[in-house]
PDB file of C-alpha atoms in Angstrom:
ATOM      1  CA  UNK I 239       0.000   0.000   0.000  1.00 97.00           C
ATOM      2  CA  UNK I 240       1.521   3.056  -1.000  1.00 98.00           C
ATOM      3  CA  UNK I 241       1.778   6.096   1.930  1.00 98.00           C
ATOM      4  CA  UNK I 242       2.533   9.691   1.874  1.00 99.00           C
ATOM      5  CA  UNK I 243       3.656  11.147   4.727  1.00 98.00           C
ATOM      6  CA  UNK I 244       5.146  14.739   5.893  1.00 98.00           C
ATOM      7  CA  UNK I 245       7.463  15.483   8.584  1.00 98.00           C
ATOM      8  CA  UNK I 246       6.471  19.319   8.269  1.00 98.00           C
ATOM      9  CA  UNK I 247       2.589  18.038   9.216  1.00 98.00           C
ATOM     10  CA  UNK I 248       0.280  14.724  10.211  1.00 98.00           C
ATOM     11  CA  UNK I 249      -2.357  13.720   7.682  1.00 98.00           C
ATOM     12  CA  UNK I 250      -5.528  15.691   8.853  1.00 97.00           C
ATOM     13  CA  UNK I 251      -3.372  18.293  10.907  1.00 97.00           C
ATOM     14  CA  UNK I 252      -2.338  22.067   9.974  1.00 97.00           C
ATOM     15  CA  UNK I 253      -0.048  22.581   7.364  1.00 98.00           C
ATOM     16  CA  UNK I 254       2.701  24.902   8.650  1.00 98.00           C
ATOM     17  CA  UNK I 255       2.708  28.299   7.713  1.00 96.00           C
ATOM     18  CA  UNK I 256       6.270  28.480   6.267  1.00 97.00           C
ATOM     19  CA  UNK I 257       4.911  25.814   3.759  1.00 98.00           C
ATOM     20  CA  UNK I 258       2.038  28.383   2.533  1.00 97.00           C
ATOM     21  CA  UNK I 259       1.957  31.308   0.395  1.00 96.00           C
ATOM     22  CA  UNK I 260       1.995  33.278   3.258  1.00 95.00           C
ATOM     23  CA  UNK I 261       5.019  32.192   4.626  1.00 96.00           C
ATOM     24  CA  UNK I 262       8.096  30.944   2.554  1.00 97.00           C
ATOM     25  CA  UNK I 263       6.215  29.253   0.015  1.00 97.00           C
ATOM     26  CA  UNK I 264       8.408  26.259   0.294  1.00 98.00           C
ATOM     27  CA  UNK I 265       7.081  22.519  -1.008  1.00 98.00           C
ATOM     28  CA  UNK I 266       7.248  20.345   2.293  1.00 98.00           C
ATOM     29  CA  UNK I 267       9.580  17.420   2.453  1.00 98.00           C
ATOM     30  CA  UNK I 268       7.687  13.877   2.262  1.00 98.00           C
ATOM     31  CA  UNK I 269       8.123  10.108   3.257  1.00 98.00           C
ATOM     32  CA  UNK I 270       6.980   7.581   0.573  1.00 98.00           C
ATOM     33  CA  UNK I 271       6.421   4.044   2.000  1.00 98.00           C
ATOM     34  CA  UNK I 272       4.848   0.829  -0.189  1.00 98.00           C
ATOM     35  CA  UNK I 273       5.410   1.741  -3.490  1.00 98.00           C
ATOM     36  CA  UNK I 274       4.366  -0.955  -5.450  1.00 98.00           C
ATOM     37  CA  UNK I 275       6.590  -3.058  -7.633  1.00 98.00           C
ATOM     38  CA  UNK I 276       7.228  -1.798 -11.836  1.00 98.00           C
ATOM     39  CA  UNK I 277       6.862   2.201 -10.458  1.00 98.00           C
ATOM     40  CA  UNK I 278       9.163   3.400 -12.720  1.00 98.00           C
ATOM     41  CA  UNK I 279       8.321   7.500 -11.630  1.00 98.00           C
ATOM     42  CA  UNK I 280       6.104   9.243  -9.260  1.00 98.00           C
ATOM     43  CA  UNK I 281       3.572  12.780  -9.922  1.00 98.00           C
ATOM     44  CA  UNK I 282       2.451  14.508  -7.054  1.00 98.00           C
ATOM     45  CA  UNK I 283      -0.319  17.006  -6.999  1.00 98.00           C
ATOM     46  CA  UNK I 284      -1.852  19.604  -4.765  1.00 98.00           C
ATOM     47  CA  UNK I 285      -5.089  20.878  -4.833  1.00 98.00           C
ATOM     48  CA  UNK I 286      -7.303  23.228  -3.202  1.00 97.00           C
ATOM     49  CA  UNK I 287     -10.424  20.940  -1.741  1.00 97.00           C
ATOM     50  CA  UNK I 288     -11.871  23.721  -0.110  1.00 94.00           C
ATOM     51  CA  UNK I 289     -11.993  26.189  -2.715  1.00 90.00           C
ATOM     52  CA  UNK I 290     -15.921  28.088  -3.394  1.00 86.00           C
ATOM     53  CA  UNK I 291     -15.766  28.446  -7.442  1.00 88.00           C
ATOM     54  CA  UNK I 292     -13.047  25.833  -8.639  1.00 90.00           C
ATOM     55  CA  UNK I 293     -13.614  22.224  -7.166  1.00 88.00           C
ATOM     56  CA  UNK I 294     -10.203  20.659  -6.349  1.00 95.00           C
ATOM     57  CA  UNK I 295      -8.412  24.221  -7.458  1.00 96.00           C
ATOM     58  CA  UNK I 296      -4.936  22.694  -8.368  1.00 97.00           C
ATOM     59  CA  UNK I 297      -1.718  24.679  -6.797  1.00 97.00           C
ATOM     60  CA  UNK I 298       1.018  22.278  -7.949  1.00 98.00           C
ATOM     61  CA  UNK I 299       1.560  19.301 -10.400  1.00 98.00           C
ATOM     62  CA  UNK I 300       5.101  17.948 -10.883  1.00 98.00           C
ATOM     63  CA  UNK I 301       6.054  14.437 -12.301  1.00 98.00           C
ATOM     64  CA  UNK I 302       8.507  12.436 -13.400  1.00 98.00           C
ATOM     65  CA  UNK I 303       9.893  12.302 -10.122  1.00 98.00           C
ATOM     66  CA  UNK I 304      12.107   9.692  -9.279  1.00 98.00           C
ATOM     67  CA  UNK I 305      11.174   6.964  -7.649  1.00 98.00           C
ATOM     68  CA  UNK I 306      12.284   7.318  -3.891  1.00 98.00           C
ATOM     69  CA  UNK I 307      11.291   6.385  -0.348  1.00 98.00           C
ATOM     70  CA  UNK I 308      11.801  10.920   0.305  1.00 98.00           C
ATOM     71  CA  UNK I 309      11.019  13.835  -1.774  1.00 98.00           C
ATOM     72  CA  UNK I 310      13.325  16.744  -0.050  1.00 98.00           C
ATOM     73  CA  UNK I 311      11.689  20.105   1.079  1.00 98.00           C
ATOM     74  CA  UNK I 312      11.756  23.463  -1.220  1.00 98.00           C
ATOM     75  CA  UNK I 313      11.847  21.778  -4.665  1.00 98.00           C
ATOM     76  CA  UNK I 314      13.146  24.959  -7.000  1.00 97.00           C
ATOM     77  CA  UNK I 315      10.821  26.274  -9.392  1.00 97.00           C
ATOM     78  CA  UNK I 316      11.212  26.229 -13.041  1.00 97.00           C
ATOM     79  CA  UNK I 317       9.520  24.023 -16.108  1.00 97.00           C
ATOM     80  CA  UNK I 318      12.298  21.145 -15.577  1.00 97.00           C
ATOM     81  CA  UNK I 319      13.299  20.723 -12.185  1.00 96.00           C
ATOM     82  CA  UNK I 320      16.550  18.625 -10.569  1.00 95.00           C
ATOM     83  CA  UNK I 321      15.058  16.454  -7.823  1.00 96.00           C
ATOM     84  CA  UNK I 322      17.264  13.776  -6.216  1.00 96.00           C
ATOM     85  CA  UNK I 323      20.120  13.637  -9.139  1.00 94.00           C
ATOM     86  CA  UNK I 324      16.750  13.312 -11.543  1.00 95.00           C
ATOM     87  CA  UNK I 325      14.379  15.950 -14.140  1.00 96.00           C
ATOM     88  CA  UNK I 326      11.287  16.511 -12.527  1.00 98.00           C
ATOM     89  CA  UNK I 327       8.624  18.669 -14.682  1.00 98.00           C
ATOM     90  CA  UNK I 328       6.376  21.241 -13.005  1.00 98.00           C
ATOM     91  CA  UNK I 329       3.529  22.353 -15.058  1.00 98.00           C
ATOM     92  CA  UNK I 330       0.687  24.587 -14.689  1.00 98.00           C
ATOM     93  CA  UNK I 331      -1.483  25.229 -11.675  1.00 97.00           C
ATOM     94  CA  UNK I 332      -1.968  28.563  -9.489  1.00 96.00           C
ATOM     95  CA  UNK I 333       2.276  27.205  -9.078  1.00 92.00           C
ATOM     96  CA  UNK I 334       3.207  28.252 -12.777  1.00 96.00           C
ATOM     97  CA  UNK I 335       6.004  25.808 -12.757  1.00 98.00           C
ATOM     98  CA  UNK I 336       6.565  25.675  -9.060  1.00 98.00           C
ATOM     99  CA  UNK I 337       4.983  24.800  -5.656  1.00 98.00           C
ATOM    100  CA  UNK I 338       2.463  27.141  -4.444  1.00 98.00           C
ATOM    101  CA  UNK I 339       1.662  26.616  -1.069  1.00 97.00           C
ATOM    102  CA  UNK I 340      -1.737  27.085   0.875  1.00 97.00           C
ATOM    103  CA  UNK I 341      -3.479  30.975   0.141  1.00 95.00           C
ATOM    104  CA  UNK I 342      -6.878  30.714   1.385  1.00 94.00           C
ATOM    105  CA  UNK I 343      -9.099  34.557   1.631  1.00 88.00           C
ATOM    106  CA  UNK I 344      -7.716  35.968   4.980  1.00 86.00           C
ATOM    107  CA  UNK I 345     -10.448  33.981   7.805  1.00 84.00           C
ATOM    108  CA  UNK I 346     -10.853  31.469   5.906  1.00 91.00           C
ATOM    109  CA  UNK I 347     -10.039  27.817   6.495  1.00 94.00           C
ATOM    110  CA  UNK I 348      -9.132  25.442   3.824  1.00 96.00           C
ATOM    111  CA  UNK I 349      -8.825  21.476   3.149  1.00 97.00           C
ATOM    112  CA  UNK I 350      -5.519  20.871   1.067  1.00 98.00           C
ATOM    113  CA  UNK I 351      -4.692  17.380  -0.412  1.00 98.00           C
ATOM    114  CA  UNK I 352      -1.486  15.970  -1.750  1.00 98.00           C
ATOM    115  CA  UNK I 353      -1.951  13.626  -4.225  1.00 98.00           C
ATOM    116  CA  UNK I 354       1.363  10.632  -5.010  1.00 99.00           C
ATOM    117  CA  UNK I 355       0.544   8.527  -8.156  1.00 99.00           C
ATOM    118  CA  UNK I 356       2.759   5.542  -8.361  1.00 98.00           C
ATOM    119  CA  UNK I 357       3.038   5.194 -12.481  1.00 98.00           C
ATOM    120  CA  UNK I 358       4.375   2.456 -14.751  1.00 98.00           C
ATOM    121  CA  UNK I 359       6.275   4.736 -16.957  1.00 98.00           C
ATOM    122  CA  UNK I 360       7.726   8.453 -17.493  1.00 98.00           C
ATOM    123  CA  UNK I 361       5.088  11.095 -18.990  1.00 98.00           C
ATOM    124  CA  UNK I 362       5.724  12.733 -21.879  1.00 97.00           C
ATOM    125  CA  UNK I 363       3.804  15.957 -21.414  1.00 98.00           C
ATOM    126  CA  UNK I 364       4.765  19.584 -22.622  1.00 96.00           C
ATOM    127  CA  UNK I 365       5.115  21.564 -19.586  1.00 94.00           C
ATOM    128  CA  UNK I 366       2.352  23.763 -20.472  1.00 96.00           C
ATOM    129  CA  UNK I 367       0.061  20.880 -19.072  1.00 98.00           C
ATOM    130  CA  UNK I 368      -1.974  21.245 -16.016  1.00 98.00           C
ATOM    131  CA  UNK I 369      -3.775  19.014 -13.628  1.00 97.00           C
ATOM    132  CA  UNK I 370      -6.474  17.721 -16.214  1.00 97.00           C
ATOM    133  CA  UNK I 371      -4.457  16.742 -19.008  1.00 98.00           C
ATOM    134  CA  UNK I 372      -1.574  15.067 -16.224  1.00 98.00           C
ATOM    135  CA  UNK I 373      -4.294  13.014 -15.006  1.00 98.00           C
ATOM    136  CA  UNK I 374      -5.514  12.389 -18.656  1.00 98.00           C
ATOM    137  CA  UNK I 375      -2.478  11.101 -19.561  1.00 98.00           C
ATOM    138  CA  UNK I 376      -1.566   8.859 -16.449  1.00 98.00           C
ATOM    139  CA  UNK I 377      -5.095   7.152 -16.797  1.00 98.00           C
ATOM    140  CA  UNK I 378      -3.927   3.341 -17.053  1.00 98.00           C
ATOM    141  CA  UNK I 379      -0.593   3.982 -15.802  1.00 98.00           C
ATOM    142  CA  UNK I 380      -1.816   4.817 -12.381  1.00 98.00           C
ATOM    143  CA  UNK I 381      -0.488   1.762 -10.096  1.00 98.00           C
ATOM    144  CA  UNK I 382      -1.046   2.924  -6.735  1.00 98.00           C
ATOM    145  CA  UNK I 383      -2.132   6.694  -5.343  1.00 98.00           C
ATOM    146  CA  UNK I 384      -1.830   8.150  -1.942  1.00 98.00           C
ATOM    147  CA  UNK I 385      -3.050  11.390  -0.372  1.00 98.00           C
ATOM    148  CA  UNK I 386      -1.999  13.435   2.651  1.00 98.00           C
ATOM    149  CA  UNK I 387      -4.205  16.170   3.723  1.00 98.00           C
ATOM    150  CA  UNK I 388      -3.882  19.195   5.926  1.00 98.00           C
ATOM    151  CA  UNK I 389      -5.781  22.181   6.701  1.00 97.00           C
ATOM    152  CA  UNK I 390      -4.362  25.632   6.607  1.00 97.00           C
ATOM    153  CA  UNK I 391      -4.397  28.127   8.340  1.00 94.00           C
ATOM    154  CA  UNK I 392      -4.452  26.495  11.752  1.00 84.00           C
ATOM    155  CA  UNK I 393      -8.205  27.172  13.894  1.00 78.00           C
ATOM    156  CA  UNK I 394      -8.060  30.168  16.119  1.00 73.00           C
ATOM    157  CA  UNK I 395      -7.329  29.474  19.657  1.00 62.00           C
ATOM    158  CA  UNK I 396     -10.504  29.429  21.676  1.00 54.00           C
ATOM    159  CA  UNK I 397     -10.665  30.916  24.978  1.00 47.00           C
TER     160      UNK I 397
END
């Protein structure tokens, strides 16, 4: 069973501010466990679950990652990306070629979810693409997916 996890956050917990667009805007590092056997690369998307007008409002889509048991924090922005010795490509989201972290309206709470596909092969995508035609294209290549969650920002503090 494939698992994403985060050392910046726990699945269902507050995504730290430094990892937002109101902080550093950094990608958070993450633990892959279970990936399943003939993965040959990895995509990884974030999306807005919370968002009023656009349903699952995507702020980041990178694949061709390599495959790896850690992704490190603060992947560098640009089209074609070094991750881990390997070309990543970012494509297009509210992240124009690179992460871009939580952004709710100011008092508002949102639902953000990481998405990990495990795929059988590289993609061949321009990278103009965004979320739609990334999942288009990995339709039948999908092995495995996992999703970590987090909210941002935190609740208030009640008295």
């Amino acid at each position: 069973m494939l698992i994403l996890s985060s050392p910046a956050f726990p699945h269902g917990g507050t995504i730290p501010g430094r990892h937002s667009g109101r902080g550093e805007d950094r990608s958070p590092a993450f633990a892959i466990s279970g990936i399943p056997k003939g993965t040959v690369s990895l995509a990884l998307l974030l999306e807005d679950t919370s968002h009023p007008l656009f349903r699952d409002f995507p702020h980041w889509v990178i694949w061709n990652l390599p495959v790896t048991d850690a992704l490190p924090e603060g992947i560098s922005p640009g089209r074609e990306t070094a991750v881990l010795g390997e070309t990543a490509i970012q494509g297009l989201a509210y992240g124009r070629h690179r992460y871009a972290g939580p952004k709710p309206p100011k008092w508002r709470r949102h639902l953000y979810r990481f998405t990990l596909l495990a795929l059988d092969c590289r993609l061949e995508l321009p990278g103009n693409t965004g979320r739609k035609r990334l999942l288009q294209a990995a339709k039948g290549h999908i092995l495995e997916k996992a999703i970590l969650a987090g909210w941002f920002p935190k609740p208030p503090d009640r008295e």
